Tab-separated table of C-alpha atoms in Angstrom:
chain	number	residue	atom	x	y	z
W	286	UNK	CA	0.000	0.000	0.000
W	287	UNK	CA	1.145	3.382	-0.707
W	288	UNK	CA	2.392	5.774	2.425
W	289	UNK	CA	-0.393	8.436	3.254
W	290	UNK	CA	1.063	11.927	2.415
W	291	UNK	CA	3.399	13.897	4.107
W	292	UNK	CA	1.421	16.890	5.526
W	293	UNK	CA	4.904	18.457	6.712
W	294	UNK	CA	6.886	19.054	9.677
W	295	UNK	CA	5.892	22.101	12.148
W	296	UNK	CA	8.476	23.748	13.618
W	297	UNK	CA	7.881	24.324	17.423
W	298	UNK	CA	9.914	26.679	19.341
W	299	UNK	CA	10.528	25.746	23.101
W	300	UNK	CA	9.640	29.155	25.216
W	301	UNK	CA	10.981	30.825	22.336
W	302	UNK	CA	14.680	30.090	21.314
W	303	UNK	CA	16.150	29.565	24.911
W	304	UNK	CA	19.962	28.527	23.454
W	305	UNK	CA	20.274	31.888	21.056
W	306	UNK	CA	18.034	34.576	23.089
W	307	UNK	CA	16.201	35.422	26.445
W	308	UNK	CA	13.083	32.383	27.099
W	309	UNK	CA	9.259	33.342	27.114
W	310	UNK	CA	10.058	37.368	26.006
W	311	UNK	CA	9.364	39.121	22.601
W	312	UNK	CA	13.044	39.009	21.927
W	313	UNK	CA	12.776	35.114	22.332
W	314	UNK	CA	9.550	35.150	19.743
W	315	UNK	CA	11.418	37.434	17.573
W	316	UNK	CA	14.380	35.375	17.078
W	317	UNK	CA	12.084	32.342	16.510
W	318	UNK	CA	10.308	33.806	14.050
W	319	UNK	CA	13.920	34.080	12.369
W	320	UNK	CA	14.688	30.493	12.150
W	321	UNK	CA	10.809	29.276	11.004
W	322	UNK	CA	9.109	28.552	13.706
W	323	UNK	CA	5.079	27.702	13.443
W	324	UNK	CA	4.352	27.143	17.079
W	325	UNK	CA	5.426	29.329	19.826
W	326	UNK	CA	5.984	27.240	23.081
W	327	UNK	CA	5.133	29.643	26.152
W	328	UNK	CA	4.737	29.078	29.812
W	329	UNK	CA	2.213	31.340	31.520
W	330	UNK	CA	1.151	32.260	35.504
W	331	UNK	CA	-0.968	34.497	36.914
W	332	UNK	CA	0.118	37.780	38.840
W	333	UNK	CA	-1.726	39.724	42.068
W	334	UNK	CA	-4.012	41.216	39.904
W	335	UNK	CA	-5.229	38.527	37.910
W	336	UNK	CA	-3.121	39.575	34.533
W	337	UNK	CA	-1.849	36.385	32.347
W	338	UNK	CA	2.073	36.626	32.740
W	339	UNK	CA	4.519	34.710	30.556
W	340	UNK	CA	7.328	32.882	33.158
W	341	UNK	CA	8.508	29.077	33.986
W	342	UNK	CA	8.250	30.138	37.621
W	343	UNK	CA	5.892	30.878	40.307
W	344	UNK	CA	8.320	32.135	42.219
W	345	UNK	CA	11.217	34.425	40.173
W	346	UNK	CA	14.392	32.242	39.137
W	347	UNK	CA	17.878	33.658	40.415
W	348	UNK	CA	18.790	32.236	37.402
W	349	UNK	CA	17.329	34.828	35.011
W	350	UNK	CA	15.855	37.557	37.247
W	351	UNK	CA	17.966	40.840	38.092
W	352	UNK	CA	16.530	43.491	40.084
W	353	UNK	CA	16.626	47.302	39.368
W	354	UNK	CA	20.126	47.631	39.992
W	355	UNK	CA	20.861	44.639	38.001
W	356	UNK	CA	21.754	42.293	40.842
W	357	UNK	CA	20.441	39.008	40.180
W	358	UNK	CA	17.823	37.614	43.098
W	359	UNK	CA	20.560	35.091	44.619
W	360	UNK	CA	23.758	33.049	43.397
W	361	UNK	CA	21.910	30.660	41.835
W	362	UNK	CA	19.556	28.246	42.069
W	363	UNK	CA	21.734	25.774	43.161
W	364	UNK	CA	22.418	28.199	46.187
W	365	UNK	CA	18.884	28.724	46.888
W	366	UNK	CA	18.543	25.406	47.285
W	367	UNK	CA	20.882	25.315	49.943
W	368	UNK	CA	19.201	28.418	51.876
W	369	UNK	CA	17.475	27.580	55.552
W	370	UNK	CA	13.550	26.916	55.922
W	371	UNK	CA	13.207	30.428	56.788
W	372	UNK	CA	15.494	32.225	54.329
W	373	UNK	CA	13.582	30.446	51.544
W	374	UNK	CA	10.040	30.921	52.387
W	375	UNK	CA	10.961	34.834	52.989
W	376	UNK	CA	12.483	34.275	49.197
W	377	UNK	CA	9.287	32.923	47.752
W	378	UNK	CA	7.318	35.229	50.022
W	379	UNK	CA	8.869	38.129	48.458
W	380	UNK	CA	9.136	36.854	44.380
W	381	UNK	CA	6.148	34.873	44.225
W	382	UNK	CA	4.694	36.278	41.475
W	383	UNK	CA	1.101	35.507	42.447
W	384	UNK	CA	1.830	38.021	45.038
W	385	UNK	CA	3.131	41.109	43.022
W	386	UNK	CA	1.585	43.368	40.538
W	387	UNK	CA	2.429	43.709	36.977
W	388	UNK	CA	3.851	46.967	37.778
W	389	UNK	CA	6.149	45.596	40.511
W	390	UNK	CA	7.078	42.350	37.939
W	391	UNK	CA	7.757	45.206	35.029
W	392	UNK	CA	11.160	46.430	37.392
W	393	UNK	CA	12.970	42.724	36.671
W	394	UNK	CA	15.474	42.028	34.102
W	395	UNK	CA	15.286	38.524	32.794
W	396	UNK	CA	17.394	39.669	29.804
W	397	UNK	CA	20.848	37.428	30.543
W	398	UNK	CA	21.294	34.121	31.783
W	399	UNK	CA	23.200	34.330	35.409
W	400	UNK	CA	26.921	32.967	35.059
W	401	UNK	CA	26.962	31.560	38.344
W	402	UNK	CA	24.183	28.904	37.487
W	403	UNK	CA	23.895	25.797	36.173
W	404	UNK	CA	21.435	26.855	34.068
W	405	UNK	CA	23.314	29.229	31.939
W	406	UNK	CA	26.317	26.327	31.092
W	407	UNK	CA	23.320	24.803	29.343
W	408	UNK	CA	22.729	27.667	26.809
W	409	UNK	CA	26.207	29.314	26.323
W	410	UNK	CA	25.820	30.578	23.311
W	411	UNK	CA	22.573	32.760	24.467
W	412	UNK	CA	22.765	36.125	23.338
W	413	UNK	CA	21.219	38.474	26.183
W	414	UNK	CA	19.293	41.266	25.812
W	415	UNK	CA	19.671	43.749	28.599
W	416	UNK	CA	16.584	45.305	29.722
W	417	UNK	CA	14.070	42.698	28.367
W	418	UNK	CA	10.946	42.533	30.926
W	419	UNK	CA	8.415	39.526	31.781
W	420	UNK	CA	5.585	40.455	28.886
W	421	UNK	CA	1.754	39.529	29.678
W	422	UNK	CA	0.411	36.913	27.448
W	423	UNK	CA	-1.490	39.350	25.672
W	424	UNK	CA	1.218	41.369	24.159
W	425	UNK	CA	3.259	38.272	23.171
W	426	UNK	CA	-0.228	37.526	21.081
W	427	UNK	CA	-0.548	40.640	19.745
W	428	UNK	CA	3.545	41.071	18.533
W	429	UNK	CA	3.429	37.649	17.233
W	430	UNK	CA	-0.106	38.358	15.049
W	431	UNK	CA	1.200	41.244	14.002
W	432	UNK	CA	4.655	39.928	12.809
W	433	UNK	CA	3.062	36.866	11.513
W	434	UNK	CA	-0.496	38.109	9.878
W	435	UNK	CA	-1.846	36.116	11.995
W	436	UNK	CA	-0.186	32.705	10.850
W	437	UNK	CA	2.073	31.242	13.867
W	438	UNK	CA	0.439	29.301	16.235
W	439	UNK	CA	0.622	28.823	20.119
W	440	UNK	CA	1.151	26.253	22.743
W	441	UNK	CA	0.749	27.727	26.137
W	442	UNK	CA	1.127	25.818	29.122
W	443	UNK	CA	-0.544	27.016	32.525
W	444	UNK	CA	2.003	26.344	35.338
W	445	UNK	CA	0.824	25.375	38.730
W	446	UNK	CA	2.187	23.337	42.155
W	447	UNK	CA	-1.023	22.066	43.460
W	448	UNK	CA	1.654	21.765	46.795
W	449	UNK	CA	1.700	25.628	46.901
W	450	UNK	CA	-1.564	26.669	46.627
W	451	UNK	CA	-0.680	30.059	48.714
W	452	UNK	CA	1.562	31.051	45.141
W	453	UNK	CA	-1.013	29.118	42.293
W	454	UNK	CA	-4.129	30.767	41.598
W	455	UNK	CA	-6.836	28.487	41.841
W	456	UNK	CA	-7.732	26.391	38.805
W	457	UNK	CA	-11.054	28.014	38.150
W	458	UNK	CA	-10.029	31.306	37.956
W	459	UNK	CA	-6.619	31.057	36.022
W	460	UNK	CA	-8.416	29.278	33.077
W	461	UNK	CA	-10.913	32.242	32.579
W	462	UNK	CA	-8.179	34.276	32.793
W	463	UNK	CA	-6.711	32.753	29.982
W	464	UNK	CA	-9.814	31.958	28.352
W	465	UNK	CA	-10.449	35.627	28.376
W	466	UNK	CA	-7.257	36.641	26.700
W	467	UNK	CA	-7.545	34.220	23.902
W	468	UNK	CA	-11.140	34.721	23.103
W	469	UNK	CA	-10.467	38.270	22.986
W	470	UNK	CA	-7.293	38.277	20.678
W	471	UNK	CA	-9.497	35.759	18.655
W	472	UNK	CA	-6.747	33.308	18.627
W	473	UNK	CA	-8.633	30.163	20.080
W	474	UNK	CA	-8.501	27.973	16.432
W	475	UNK	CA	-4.369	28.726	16.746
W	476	UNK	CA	-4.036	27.448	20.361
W	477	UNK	CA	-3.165	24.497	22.440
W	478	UNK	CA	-3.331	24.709	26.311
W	479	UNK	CA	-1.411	22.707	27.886
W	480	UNK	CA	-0.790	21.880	31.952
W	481	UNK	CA	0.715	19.236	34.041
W	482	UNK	CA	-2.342	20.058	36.410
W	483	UNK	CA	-5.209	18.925	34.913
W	484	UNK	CA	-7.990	20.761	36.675
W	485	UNK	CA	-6.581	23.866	35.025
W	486	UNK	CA	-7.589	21.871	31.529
W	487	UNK	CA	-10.619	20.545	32.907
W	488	UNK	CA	-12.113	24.265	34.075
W	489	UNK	CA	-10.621	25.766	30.770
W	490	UNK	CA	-12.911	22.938	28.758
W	491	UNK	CA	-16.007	23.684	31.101
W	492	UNK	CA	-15.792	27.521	29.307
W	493	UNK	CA	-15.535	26.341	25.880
W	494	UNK	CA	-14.949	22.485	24.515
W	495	UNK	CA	-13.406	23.842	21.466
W	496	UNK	CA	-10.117	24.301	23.315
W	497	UNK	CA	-7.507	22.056	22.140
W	498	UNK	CA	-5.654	21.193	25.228
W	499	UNK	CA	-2.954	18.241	26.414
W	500	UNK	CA	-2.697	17.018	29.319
W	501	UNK	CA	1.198	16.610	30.362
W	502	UNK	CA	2.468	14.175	32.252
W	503	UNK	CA	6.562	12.469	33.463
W	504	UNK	CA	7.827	9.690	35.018
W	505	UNK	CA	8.174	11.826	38.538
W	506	UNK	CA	5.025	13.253	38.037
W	507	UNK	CA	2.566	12.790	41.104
């Protein structure tokens, strides 16, 4: 029997192009767009005030987050790690990102990769880009439309630690959150939600079935 045809191979890029440029910010997408990407892989949470925020992290990673005066947020990761009960939750405490504003979340630089971490010897040939801020999910839409007339597509996953519900928002309301941005920017035929928590997918489908969604899962997933 003859092979069925080949449809083609989509290009997806992985929170933008993490080993040339800055992850999950328009200079990520932009560079993307560069090499051919059709999906753009993204990572979203949820900030105080309910707006849809791209970032791995509940809580800001020392590994990509400088402050005003362009100190990164500790050594490393690897040295958080290390840091005493107390010393860590007043770290969360203050970068959770559930618990800070967009305005507050605006004054971080997650333009360069810090040298101390492990993280960065992954990705040494990144290129940063100094001054690059956290965009909302609804500008990365929006530049990527525009760039694209409305051609690339997007794979957003909706990060949450059911073990931290003081820094996840609840399931409920980060889906209409989302929901609301995507029905808005009239992107909904382009997307697929993703999230290892399912509920997230499971209150996104309750607002509208049409949603493509996947429900991610790993070997040390409980």
């Amino acid at each position: 029997s003859s092979a069925p045809p080949n449809k083609g191979i989509g290009v997806s890029a992985h929170r933008g192009v993490t080993a040339c440029a800055p992850e999950n910010t328009l200079p990520g997408y932009s560079t993307a767009l560069r090499i051919g990407a059709d999906w753009m892989d993204m990572d979203v949470v949820l900030t105080r005030e309910g707006e849809v925020l791209l970032s791995h992290d509940l809580v800001l990673n020392p590994d990509i987050t400088r402050d005003q005066r362009g100190r990164f947020l500790a050594q490393s990761r690897e040295a958080l790690a290390k840091y005493s009960p107390a010393a860590r939750s007043e770290y969360d405490r203050k970068y959770a990102v559930r618990g800070l504003t967009l305005q507050e979340l605006e004054r971080f630089d997650v333009g360069r990769l810090n040298p101390d971490s492990a993280y960065a010897r992954l990705f040494p040939d990144q290129v940063p880009v100094d001054g690059t801020r956290m965009p909302t999910l609804r500008e990365v839409v929006r530049f990527l439309d525009h760039a694209t007339r409305k051609k690339v597509r997007f794979q957003i996953e909706m990060k949450t630690d059911p073990s931290r519900p003081d820094y996840s928002p609840p399931p409920a309301v980060f889906a209409a959150a989302v929901y609301r941005v995507l029905q808005e920017e009239v992107v909904l035929d382009r997307v697929e939600v993703h999230a290892f928590d399912f509920r997230c997918l499971y209150e996104l489908q309750k607002l509208d079935n049409r949603v493509k969604t996947a429900y991610l899962t790993s070997r040390d997933n409980e």
